[in-house]
Short mmCIF file of C-alpha atoms in Angstrom, two decimals:
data_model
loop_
_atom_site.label_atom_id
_atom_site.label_comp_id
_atom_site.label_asym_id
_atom_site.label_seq_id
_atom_site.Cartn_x
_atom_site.Cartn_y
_atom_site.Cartn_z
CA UNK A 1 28.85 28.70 4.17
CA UNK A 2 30.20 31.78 6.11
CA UNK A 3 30.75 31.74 9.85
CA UNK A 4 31.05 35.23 11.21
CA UNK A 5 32.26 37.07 14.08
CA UNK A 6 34.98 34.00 14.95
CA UNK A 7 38.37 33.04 13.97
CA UNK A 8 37.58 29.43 14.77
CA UNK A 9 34.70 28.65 12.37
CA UNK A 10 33.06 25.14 12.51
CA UNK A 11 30.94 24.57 8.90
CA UNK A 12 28.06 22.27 8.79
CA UNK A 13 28.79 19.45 7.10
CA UNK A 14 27.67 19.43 3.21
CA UNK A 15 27.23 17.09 0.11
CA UNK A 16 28.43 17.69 -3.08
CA UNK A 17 27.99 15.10 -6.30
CA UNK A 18 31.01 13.04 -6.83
CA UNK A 19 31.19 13.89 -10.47
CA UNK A 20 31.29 17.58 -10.02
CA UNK A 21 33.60 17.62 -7.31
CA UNK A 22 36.54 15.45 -9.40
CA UNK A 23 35.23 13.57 -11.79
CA UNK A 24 34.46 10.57 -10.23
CA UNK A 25 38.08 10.00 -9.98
CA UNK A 26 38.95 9.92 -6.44
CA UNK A 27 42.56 10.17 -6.61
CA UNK A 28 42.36 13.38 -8.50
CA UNK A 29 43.98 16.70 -6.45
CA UNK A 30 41.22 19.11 -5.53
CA UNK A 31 42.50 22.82 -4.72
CA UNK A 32 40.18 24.04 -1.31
CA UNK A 33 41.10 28.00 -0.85
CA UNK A 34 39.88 29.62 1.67
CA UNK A 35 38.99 33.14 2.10
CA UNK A 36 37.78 36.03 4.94
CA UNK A 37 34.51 37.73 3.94
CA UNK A 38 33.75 40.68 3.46
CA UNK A 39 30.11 42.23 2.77
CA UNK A 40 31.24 44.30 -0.05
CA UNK A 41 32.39 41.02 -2.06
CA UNK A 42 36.14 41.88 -1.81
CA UNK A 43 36.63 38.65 0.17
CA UNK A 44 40.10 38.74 1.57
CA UNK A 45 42.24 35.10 0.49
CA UNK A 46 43.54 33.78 3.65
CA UNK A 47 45.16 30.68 2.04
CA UNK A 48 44.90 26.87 -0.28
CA UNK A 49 45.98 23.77 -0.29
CA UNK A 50 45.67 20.76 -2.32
CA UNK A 51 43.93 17.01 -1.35
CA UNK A 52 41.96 14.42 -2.79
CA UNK A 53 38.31 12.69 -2.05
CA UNK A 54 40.64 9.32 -1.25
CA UNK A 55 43.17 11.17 1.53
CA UNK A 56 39.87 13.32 3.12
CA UNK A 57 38.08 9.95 3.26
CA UNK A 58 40.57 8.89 5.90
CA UNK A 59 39.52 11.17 8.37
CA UNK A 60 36.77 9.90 10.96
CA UNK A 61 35.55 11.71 14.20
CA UNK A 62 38.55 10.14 16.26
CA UNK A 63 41.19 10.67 13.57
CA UNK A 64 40.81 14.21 11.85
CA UNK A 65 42.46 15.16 9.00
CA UNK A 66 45.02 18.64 9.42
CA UNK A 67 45.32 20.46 6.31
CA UNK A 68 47.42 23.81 6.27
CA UNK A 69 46.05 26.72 4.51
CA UNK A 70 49.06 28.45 2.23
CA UNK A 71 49.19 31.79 1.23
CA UNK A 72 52.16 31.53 -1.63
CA UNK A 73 52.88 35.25 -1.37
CA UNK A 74 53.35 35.19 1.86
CA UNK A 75 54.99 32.13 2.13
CA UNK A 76 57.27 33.26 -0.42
CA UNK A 77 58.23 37.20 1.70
CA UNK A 78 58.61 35.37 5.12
CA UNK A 79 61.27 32.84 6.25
CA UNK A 80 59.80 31.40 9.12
CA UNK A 81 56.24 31.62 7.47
CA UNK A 82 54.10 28.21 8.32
CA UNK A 83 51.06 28.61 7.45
CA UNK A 84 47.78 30.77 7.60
CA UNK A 85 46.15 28.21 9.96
CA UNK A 86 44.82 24.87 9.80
CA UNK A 87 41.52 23.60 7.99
CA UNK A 88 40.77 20.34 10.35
CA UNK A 89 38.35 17.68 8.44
CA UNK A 90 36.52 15.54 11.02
CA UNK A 91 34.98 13.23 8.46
CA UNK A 92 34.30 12.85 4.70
CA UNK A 93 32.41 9.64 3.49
CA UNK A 94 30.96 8.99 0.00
CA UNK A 95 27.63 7.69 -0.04
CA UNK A 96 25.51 6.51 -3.19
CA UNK A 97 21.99 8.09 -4.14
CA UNK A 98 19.68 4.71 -5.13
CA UNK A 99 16.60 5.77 -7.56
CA UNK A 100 13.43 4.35 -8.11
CA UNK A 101 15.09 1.67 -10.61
CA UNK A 102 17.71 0.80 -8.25
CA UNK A 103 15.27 -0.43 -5.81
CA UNK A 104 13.19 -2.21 -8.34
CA UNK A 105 16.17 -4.11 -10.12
CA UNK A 106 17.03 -4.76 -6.39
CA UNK A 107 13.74 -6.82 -6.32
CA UNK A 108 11.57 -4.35 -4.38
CA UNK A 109 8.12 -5.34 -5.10
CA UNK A 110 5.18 -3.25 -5.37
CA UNK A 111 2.43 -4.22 -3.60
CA UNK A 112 -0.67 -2.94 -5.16
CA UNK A 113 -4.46 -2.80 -3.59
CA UNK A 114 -7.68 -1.43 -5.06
CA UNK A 115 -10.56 0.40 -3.06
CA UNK A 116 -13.74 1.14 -4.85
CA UNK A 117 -16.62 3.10 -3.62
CA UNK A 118 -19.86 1.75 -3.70
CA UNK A 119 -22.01 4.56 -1.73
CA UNK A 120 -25.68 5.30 -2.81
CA UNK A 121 -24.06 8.82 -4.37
CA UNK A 122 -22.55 6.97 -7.59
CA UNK A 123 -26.47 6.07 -7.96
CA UNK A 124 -28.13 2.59 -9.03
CA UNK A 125 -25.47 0.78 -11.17
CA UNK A 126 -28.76 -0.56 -13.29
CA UNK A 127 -29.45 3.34 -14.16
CA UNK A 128 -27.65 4.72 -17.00
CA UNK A 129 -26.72 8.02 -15.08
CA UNK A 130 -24.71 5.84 -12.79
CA UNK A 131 -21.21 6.18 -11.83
CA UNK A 132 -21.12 2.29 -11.61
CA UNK A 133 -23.21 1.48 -14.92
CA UNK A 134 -21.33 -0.56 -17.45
CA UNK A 135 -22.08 0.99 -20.80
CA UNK A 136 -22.33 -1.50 -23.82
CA UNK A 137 -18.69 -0.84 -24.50
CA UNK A 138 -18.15 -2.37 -21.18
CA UNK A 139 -16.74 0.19 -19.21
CA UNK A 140 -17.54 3.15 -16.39
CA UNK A 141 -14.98 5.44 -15.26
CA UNK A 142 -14.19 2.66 -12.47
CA UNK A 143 -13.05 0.69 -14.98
CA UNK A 144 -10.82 3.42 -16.55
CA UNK A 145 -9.46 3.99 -13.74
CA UNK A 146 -8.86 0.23 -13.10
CA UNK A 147 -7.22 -0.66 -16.09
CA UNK A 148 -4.94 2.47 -16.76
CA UNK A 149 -3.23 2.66 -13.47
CA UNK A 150 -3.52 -1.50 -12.90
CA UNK A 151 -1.86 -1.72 -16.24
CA UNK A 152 1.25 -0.20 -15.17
CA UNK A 153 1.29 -1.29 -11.68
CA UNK A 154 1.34 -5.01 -12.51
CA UNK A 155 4.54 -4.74 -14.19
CA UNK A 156 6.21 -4.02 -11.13
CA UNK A 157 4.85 -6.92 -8.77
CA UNK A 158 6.07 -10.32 -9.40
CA UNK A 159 3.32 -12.33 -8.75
CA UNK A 160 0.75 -10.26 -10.10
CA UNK A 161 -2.13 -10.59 -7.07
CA UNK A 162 -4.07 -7.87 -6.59
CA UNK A 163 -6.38 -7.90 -3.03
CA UNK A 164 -9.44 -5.53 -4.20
CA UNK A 165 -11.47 -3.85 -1.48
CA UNK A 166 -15.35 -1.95 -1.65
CA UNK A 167 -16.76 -0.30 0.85
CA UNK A 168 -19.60 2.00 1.68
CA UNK A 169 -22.05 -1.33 0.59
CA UNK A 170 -24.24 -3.00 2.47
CA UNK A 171 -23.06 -6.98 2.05
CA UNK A 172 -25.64 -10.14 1.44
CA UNK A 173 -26.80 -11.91 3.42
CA UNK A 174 -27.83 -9.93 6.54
CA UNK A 175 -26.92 -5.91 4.90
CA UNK A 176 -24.72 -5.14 7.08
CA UNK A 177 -22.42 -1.24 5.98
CA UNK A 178 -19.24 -2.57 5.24
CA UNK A 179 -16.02 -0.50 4.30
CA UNK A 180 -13.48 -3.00 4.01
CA UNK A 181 -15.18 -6.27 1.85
CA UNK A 182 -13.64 -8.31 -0.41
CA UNK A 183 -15.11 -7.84 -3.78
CA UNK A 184 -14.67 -11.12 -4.55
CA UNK A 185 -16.46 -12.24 -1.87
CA UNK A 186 -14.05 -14.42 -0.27
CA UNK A 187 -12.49 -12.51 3.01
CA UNK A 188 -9.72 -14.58 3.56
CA UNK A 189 -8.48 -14.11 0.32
CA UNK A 190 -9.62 -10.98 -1.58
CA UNK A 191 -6.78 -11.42 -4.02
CA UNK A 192 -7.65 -10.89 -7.76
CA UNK A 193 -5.64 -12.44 -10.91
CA UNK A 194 -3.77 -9.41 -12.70
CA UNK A 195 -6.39 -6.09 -13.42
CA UNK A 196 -8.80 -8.50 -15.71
CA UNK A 197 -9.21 -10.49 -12.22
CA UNK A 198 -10.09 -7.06 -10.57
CA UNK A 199 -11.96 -6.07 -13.51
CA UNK A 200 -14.53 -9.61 -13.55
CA UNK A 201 -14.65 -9.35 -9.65
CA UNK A 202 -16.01 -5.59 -9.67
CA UNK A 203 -18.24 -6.42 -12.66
CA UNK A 204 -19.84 -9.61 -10.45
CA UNK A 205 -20.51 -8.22 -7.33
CA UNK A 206 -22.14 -5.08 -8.54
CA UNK A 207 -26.14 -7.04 -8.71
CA UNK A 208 -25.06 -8.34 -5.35
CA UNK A 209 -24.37 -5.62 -2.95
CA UNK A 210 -26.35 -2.68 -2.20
CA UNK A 211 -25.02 0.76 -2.35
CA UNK A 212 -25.44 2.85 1.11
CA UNK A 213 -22.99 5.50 3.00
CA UNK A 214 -21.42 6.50 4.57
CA UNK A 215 -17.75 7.38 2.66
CA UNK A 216 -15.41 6.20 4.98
CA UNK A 217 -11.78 6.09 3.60
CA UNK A 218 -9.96 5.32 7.41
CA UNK A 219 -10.66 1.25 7.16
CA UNK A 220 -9.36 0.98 3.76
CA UNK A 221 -6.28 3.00 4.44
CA UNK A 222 -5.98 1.32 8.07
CA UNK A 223 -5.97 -2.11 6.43
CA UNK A 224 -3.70 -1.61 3.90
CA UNK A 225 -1.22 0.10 6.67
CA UNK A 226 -1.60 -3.06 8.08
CA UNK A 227 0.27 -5.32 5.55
CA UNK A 228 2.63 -2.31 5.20
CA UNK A 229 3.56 -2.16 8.86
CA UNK A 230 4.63 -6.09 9.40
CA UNK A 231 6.13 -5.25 5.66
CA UNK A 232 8.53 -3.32 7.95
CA UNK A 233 9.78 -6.18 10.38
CA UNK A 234 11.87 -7.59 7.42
CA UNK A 235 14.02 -4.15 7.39
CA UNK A 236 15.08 -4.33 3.87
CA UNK A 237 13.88 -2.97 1.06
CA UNK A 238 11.56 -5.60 -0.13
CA UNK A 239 7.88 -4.79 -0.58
CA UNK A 240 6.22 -1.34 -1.13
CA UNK A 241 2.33 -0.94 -0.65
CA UNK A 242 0.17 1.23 -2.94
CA UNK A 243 -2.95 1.94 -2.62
CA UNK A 244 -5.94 2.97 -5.32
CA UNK A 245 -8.94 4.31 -4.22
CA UNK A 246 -11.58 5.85 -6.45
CA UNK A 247 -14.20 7.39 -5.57
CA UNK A 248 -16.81 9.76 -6.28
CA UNK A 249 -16.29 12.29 -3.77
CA UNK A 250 -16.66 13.78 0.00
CA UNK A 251 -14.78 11.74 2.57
CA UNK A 252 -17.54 11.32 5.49
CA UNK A 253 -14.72 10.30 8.22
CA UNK A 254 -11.91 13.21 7.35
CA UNK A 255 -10.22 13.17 10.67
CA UNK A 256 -10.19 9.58 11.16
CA UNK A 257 -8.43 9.85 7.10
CA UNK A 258 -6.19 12.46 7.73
CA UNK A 259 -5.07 10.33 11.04
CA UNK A 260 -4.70 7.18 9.16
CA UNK A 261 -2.73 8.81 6.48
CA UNK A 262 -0.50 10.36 8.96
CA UNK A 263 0.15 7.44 10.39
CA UNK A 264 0.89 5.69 7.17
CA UNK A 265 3.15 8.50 6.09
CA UNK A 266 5.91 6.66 8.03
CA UNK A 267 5.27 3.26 6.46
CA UNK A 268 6.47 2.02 3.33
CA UNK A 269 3.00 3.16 1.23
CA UNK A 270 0.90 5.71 -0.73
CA UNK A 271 -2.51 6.80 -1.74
CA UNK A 272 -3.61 7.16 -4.83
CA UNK A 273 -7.02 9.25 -5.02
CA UNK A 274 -8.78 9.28 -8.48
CA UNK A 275 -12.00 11.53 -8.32
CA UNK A 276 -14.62 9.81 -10.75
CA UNK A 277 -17.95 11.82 -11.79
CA UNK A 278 -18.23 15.47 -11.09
CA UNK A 279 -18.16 16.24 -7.52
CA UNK A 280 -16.65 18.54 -5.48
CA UNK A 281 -12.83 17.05 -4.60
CA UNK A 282 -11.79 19.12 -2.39
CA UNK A 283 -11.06 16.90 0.78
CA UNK A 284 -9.05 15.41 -1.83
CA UNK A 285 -6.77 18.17 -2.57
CA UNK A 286 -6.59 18.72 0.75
CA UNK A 287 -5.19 15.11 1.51
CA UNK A 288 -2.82 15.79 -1.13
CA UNK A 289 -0.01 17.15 0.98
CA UNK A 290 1.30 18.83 -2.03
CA UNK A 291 0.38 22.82 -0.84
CA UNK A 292 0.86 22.01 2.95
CA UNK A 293 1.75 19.39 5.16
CA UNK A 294 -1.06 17.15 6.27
CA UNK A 295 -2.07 17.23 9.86
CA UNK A 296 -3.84 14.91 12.32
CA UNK A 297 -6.57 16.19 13.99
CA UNK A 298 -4.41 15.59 16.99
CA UNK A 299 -2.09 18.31 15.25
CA UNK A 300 0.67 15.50 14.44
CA UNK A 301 2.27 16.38 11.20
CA UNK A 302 3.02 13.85 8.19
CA UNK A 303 6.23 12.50 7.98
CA UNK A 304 6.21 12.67 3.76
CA UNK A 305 3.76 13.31 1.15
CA UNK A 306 2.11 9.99 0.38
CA UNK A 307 -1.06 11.21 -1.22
CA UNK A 308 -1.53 11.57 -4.83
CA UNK A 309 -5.13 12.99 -6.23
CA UNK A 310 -6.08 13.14 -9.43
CA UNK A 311 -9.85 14.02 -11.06
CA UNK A 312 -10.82 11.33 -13.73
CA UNK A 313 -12.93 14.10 -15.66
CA UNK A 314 -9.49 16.10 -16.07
CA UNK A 315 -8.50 13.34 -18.38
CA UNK A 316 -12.04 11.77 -19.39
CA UNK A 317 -10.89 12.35 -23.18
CA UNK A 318 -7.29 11.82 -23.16
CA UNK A 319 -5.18 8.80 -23.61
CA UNK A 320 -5.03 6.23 -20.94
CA UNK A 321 -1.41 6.79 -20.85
CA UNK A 322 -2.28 10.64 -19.90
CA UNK A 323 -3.92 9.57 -16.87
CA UNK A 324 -1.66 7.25 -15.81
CA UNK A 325 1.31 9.48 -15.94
CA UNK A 326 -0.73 11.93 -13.74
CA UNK A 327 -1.21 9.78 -11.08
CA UNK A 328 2.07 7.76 -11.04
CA UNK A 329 3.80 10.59 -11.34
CA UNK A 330 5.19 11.08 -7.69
CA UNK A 331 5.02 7.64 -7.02
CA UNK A 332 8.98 6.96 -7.72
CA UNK A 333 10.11 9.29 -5.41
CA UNK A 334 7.50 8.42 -2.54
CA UNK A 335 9.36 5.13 -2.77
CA UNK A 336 13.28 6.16 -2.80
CA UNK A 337 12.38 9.07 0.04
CA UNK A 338 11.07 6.10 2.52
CA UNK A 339 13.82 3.83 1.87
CA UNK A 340 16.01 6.58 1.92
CA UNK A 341 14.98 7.93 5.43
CA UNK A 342 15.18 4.23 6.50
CA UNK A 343 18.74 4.11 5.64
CA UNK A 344 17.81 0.90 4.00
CA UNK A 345 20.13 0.20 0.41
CA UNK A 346 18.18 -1.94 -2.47
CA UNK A 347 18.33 -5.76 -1.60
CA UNK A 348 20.88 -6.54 -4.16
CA UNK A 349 22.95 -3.32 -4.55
CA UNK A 350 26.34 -3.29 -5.36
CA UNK A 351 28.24 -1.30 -1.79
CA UNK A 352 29.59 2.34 -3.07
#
C-alpha cells in the first residue's frame, strides 16, 4: 500500500498466508525494506530491518512494536547515523482459515429439508404429460432431483431425518391451499427416513392432495429460517440448514421471497432452486444473487449469496453426479463464509 503526500504514513492492516510469508516457521528472520515512491517506478529505498512472525506477534494496541529502518550505506558514511525512522507495529496476530471439511470433521451437521411444488401448472400427476407422473421406471424429474442431491446430502447429517414440505396443494379433508404441509401427512413430525423415506412419502400423497396455486416460495423459506434462527442461540458451529425446493417455475409471491431470503441471508442456511419441466426460470436467476446482490423490496440488501439455481432440463441426460455437482457446488463456501462472519471456529478445532 502507498500513503502519499505524508511523512507519517499509517497502512491498513493486511493478511498474508503464513506459508508464503516464512514458511510456516515462525522463528524464521523476515527482511521488511521500506521505500519512498515515486510515479516513475524509481522508488527511492529509505531503509530495512530484520524480524520474525514470533517477535511482531508481541505487539498489541497498548504495547507496539519499534522497529528502525537502516539504510547500510548510510549508516556506514555517517558516525552519528541512527536510523532512517521508525516502522511502529501496533498488532500482528495469526489467525487460521477453517474450510468446509474443518467444520464438518468438527461435527457441524447439515440440516437438510425438501420443498416440492404441487401447483395445478405441473398438470394432473395421473396424465402422462405431467411434471408429477411416475413413469413405469418409477421416476419424474421430482424424483431426480430427489435422489441426486438427497444422495449426497445425507452423508453429511448424522441422523439422517429429512422434514419434507409441499405446498401450492389443496389438503384433505376440507381443501384448504396449503404451502407449508407435511407430505407425510403428519404435521408434527414431517420427518422422512433417509431420501427413500422422502421418496415413498412424495409417491403416497400424490392421489391424495389436489394440485391448485398459487406458487408461493415465502412459507417454505420462512419455516425453514425458523429452525435456522433458534439454530443460532447455541453460538457454535453446530447445525447448518439447507434447503431444496423444486419447482416448475414462476414464483407468485416474489417480494415476500426475495424478503424472506434476505432475511435468511444472515442465518446459518441456503436455497437450493432446481427448475423441473420447461418454463421460464427467470425469477430464479434472479434469486440467484450470483450477477447482483439480492434486494428486499424494502431495498435491504443480502448479507451473502445463499441461493443456488439450477434448471433440471440442463442436465436431463447427464449423469446424476453432473447435476449434483451443479447444484452443490457453492454450497461449501456458503457454509465457511457464515461461520466465518460469525467468528465462530469448528466445534472441535484444534486453537492456531
Amino acid at each position: 500500500q502507498v500513503i502519499k503526500y505524508t511523512l507519517d504514513p499509517i497502512w491498513k492492516p493486511f493478511t498474508v498466508p503464513l506459508v508464503s510469508l516464512c514458511d510456516g516457521d515462525v522463528e524464521k528472520l523476515i527482511k521488511v525494506m521500506c521505500y519512498d515512491y515515486d510515479s516513475d517506478g524509481g522508488h527511492d529505498f529509505i531503509g530495512e530491518f530484520q524480524t520474525s512472525v514470533a517477535r511482531m506477534c508481541e505487539a498489541q494496541d497498548a504495547f507496539p512494536l519499534e522497529l528502525e529502518c537502516i539504510n547500510p550505506k548510510k549508516q556506514k558514511k555517517k558516525k552519528n547515523y541512527k536510523n532512517s525512522g521508525i516502522i511502529i507495529v501496533k498488532s500482528c496476530k495469526i489467525t487460521r482459515d477453517f474450510s468446509f471439511l474443518d467444520y464438518i470433521l468438527g461435527g457441524c451437521q447439515l440440516m437438510f429439508t425438501v420443498g416440492i411444488d404441487f401447483t395445478a401448472s405441473n398438470g394432473n400427476p395421473r396424465d402422462p404429460s405431467s411434471l408429477h407422473y411416475i413413469n413405469p421406471m418409477g421416476t419424474n424429474e421430482y424424483l431426480s432431483a430427489i435422489w441426486a442431491v438427497g444422495q449426497i446430502i445425507q452423508d453429511y447429517d448424522s441422523d439422517k431425518m429429512f422434514p419434507a414440505l409441499g405446498f401450492g396443494a389443496q389438503l384433505p379433508p376440507d381443501w384448504k391451499v396449503s404451502h407449508e404441509f407435511a407430505i407425510n401427512f403428519n404435521p408434527t413430525n414431517p420427518f422422512c427416513s433417509g431420501v427413500e423415506g422422502i421418496v415413498q412419502a412424495y409417491s403416497a400423497c400424490l392421489p391424495h392432495i389436489r394440485f391448485y396455486g398459487p406458487t408461493n416460495f415465502s412459507p417454505i423459506v420462512n419455516h425453514v429460517a425458523r429452525f435456522a434462527a433458534q439454530a443460532t442461540q447455541q453460538e457454535a458451529a453446530s447445525q447448518y440448514f439447507i434447503l431444496l425446493i423444486i419447482t416448475d417455475g414462476v414464483i407468485s409471491d416474489m417480494d415476500e421471497t426475495r424478503h424472506a431470503v434476505v432475511q435468511a441471508s444472515k442465518l446459518p442456511m441456503s436455497i437450493i432452486i432446481v427448475g423441473v419441466g420447461n418454463a421460464d426460470f427467470a425469477a430464479m436467476e434472479f434469486l440467484d444473487g450470483d450477477s447482483r446482490v439480492l434486494r428486499s423490496y424494502t431495498g435491504e440488501e443480502a448479507v451473502r449469496d445463499i441461493v443456488q439455481f439450477v434448471p433440471f432440463r440442463d442436465f436431463r441426460n447427464a449423469p446424476k453426479e453432473t447435476l449434483a455437482k451443479a447444484v452443490l457446488a457453492e454450497l461449501p463456501q456458503q457454509v465457511v463464509q457464515y461461520f466465518k462472519h460469525q467468528n465462530l471456529p469448528p466445534i472441535n478445532s484444534e486453537p492456531a
